[in-house]
mmCIF file of C-alpha atoms in Angstrom:
data_model
loop_
_atom_site.group_PDB
_atom_site.id
_atom_site.type_symbol
_atom_site.label_atom_id
_atom_site.label_comp_id
_atom_site.label_asym_id
_atom_site.label_seq_id
_atom_site.Cartn_x
_atom_site.Cartn_y
_atom_site.Cartn_z
ATOM 1 C CA MET P 21 0.000 0.000 0.000
ATOM 2 C CA LYS P 22 1.137 3.561 -0.715
ATOM 3 C CA TYR P 23 2.655 5.759 1.943
ATOM 4 C CA VAL P 24 2.560 9.565 2.160
ATOM 5 C CA ASP P 25 4.825 12.077 3.870
ATOM 6 C CA GLY P 26 2.988 15.351 4.503
ATOM 7 C CA PHE P 27 4.452 18.786 5.227
ATOM 8 C CA VAL P 28 3.170 22.234 6.178
ATOM 9 C CA VAL P 29 5.559 25.188 6.326
ATOM 10 C CA ALA P 30 5.428 28.984 6.456
ATOM 11 C CA VAL P 31 7.395 30.676 3.666
ATOM 12 C CA PRO P 32 8.017 34.417 3.405
ATOM 13 C CA ALA P 33 5.923 35.620 0.447
ATOM 14 C CA GLU P 34 9.003 37.243 -1.110
ATOM 15 C CA ASN P 35 10.689 33.800 -1.128
ATOM 16 C CA LYS P 36 8.039 32.084 -3.254
ATOM 17 C CA GLU P 37 10.296 31.768 -6.321
ATOM 18 C CA ALA P 38 13.248 30.613 -4.196
ATOM 19 C CA TYR P 39 11.018 28.003 -2.549
ATOM 20 C CA LEU P 40 9.759 26.798 -5.922
ATOM 21 C CA ALA P 41 13.326 26.599 -7.255
ATOM 22 C CA LEU P 42 14.409 24.551 -4.234
ATOM 23 C CA ALA P 43 11.390 22.246 -4.567
ATOM 24 C CA ALA P 44 12.072 21.751 -8.284
ATOM 25 C CA LYS P 45 15.694 20.905 -7.504
ATOM 26 C CA ALA P 46 14.743 18.449 -4.741
ATOM 27 C CA ALA P 47 11.924 16.659 -6.598
ATOM 28 C CA PRO P 48 14.191 14.599 -8.909
ATOM 29 C CA LEU P 49 16.209 13.499 -5.874
ATOM 30 C CA PHE P 50 13.089 12.342 -4.049
ATOM 31 C CA LYS P 51 12.129 10.370 -7.157
ATOM 32 C CA GLU P 52 15.650 8.936 -7.384
ATOM 33 C CA PHE P 53 15.230 7.759 -3.778
ATOM 34 C CA GLY P 54 11.874 6.086 -4.520
ATOM 35 C CA ALA P 55 9.100 8.695 -4.417
ATOM 36 C CA THR P 56 6.398 8.322 -7.063
ATOM 37 C CA ARG P 57 4.829 11.774 -6.720
ATOM 38 C CA ILE P 58 5.739 15.131 -5.204
ATOM 39 C CA VAL P 59 3.141 17.885 -4.793
ATOM 40 C CA GLU P 60 3.829 21.452 -3.576
ATOM 41 C CA CYS P 61 0.870 23.766 -2.948
ATOM 42 C CA TRP P 62 1.026 27.519 -2.216
ATOM 43 C CA ALA P 63 -1.780 28.914 -0.019
ATOM 44 C CA ASP P 64 -4.696 30.305 -1.994
ATOM 45 C CA ASP P 65 -7.723 30.005 0.281
ATOM 46 C CA VAL P 66 -6.539 29.364 3.851
ATOM 47 C CA PRO P 67 -9.076 30.719 6.330
ATOM 48 C CA GLY P 68 -8.238 31.632 9.897
ATOM 49 C CA GLY P 69 -9.693 29.415 12.567
ATOM 50 C CA THR P 70 -10.956 29.979 16.071
ATOM 51 C CA LEU P 71 -8.852 27.361 17.868
ATOM 52 C CA THR P 72 -6.362 26.363 15.200
ATOM 53 C CA ASP P 73 -5.652 26.607 11.483
ATOM 54 C CA PHE P 74 -2.796 26.077 9.022
ATOM 55 C CA ARG P 75 -1.241 29.464 9.763
ATOM 56 C CA MET P 76 -1.299 28.912 13.515
ATOM 57 C CA ALA P 77 0.090 25.391 13.099
ATOM 58 C CA VAL P 78 3.352 26.757 11.646
ATOM 59 C CA LYS P 79 3.250 30.101 13.466
ATOM 60 C CA ALA P 80 3.079 31.933 10.136
ATOM 61 C CA GLU P 81 3.859 35.614 10.419
ATOM 62 C CA GLU P 82 2.042 38.412 8.590
ATOM 63 C CA HIS P 83 4.502 38.396 5.658
ATOM 64 C CA GLU P 84 4.434 34.589 5.218
ATOM 65 C CA GLU P 85 2.273 32.178 3.263
ATOM 66 C CA VAL P 86 1.532 28.546 4.011
ATOM 67 C CA VAL P 87 2.829 25.750 1.810
ATOM 68 C CA PHE P 88 1.151 22.339 1.982
ATOM 69 C CA SER P 89 3.122 19.500 0.409
ATOM 70 C CA TRP P 90 3.154 15.768 0.168
ATOM 71 C CA ILE P 91 5.368 13.043 -1.217
ATOM 72 C CA GLU P 92 3.953 9.667 -2.202
ATOM 73 C CA TYR P 93 5.903 6.412 -1.985
ATOM 74 C CA PRO P 94 4.944 2.890 -3.036
ATOM 75 C CA SER P 95 5.200 1.733 0.608
ATOM 76 C CA LYS P 96 6.397 2.731 4.074
ATOM 77 C CA GLU P 97 9.456 0.535 3.558
ATOM 78 C CA VAL P 98 10.433 2.457 0.409
ATOM 79 C CA ARG P 99 9.862 5.741 2.286
ATOM 80 C CA ASP P 100 12.026 4.621 5.208
ATOM 81 C CA LYS P 101 14.858 3.643 2.859
ATOM 82 C CA ALA P 102 14.447 6.933 0.975
ATOM 83 C CA ASN P 103 14.768 8.896 4.229
ATOM 84 C CA GLU P 104 18.007 7.036 5.041
ATOM 85 C CA LYS P 105 19.380 7.852 1.586
ATOM 86 C CA MET P 106 18.343 11.496 1.907
ATOM 87 C CA MET P 107 20.104 11.906 5.242
ATOM 88 C CA ALA P 108 23.326 10.527 3.746
ATOM 89 C CA ASP P 109 23.211 12.389 0.423
ATOM 90 C CA PRO P 110 25.420 15.518 0.221
ATOM 91 C CA ARG P 111 23.068 17.076 -2.362
ATOM 92 C CA MET P 112 20.254 17.069 0.185
ATOM 93 C CA LYS P 113 22.535 18.520 2.877
ATOM 94 C CA GLU P 114 23.532 21.327 0.513
ATOM 95 C CA MET P 115 19.861 22.149 -0.156
ATOM 96 C CA GLY P 116 19.082 22.005 3.560
ATOM 97 C CA ASP P 117 21.717 24.659 4.198
ATOM 98 C CA SER P 118 19.895 27.161 1.969
ATOM 99 C CA MET P 119 16.192 26.748 2.745
ATOM 100 C CA PRO P 120 14.136 29.903 2.043
ATOM 101 C CA PHE P 121 12.033 29.367 5.185
ATOM 102 C CA ASP P 122 12.358 28.573 8.894
ATOM 103 C CA GLY P 123 12.574 24.783 9.024
ATOM 104 C CA LYS P 124 12.020 24.786 12.792
ATOM 105 C CA ARG P 125 8.369 25.693 12.205
ATOM 106 C CA MET P 126 7.743 22.994 9.596
ATOM 107 C CA ILE P 127 5.337 20.275 10.633
ATOM 108 C CA TYR P 128 5.523 16.883 8.966
ATOM 109 C CA GLY P 129 4.591 13.277 9.368
ATOM 110 C CA GLY P 130 4.120 9.956 7.640
ATOM 111 C CA PHE P 131 0.639 8.734 6.785
ATOM 112 C CA ALA P 132 -0.880 5.432 5.724
ATOM 113 C CA PRO P 133 -3.741 6.144 3.302
ATOM 114 C CA ILE P 134 -7.116 4.811 4.375
ATOM 115 C CA LEU P 135 -9.063 5.996 1.295
ATOM 116 C CA ASP P 136 -7.658 6.649 -2.179
ATOM 117 C CA GLU P 137 -10.236 7.113 -4.938
#
């Protein structure tokens, strides 16, 4: 069964092109490591909530936008091996050193799909 890594991050609006460039550079590496699909989504209609919302989740500041992303893998095993490869790959380290956002506020996790139509 497929496996999905999901991410939410706050990116300064002025860094949109830099974020997109970084994502485009990283996508082929994720596929090399075993990912079957990478999706990056820039906030378009993200309402504020009363108790919580996407912006609060990543402590987005006034000048930042929310990015919602996911990476699909054929299985959790492939994802786990991909994560090991990523941690050891100098190309990923180089990209991590120049992220156009505050990685400390990124939220992420692995998910087992329960419905996929």
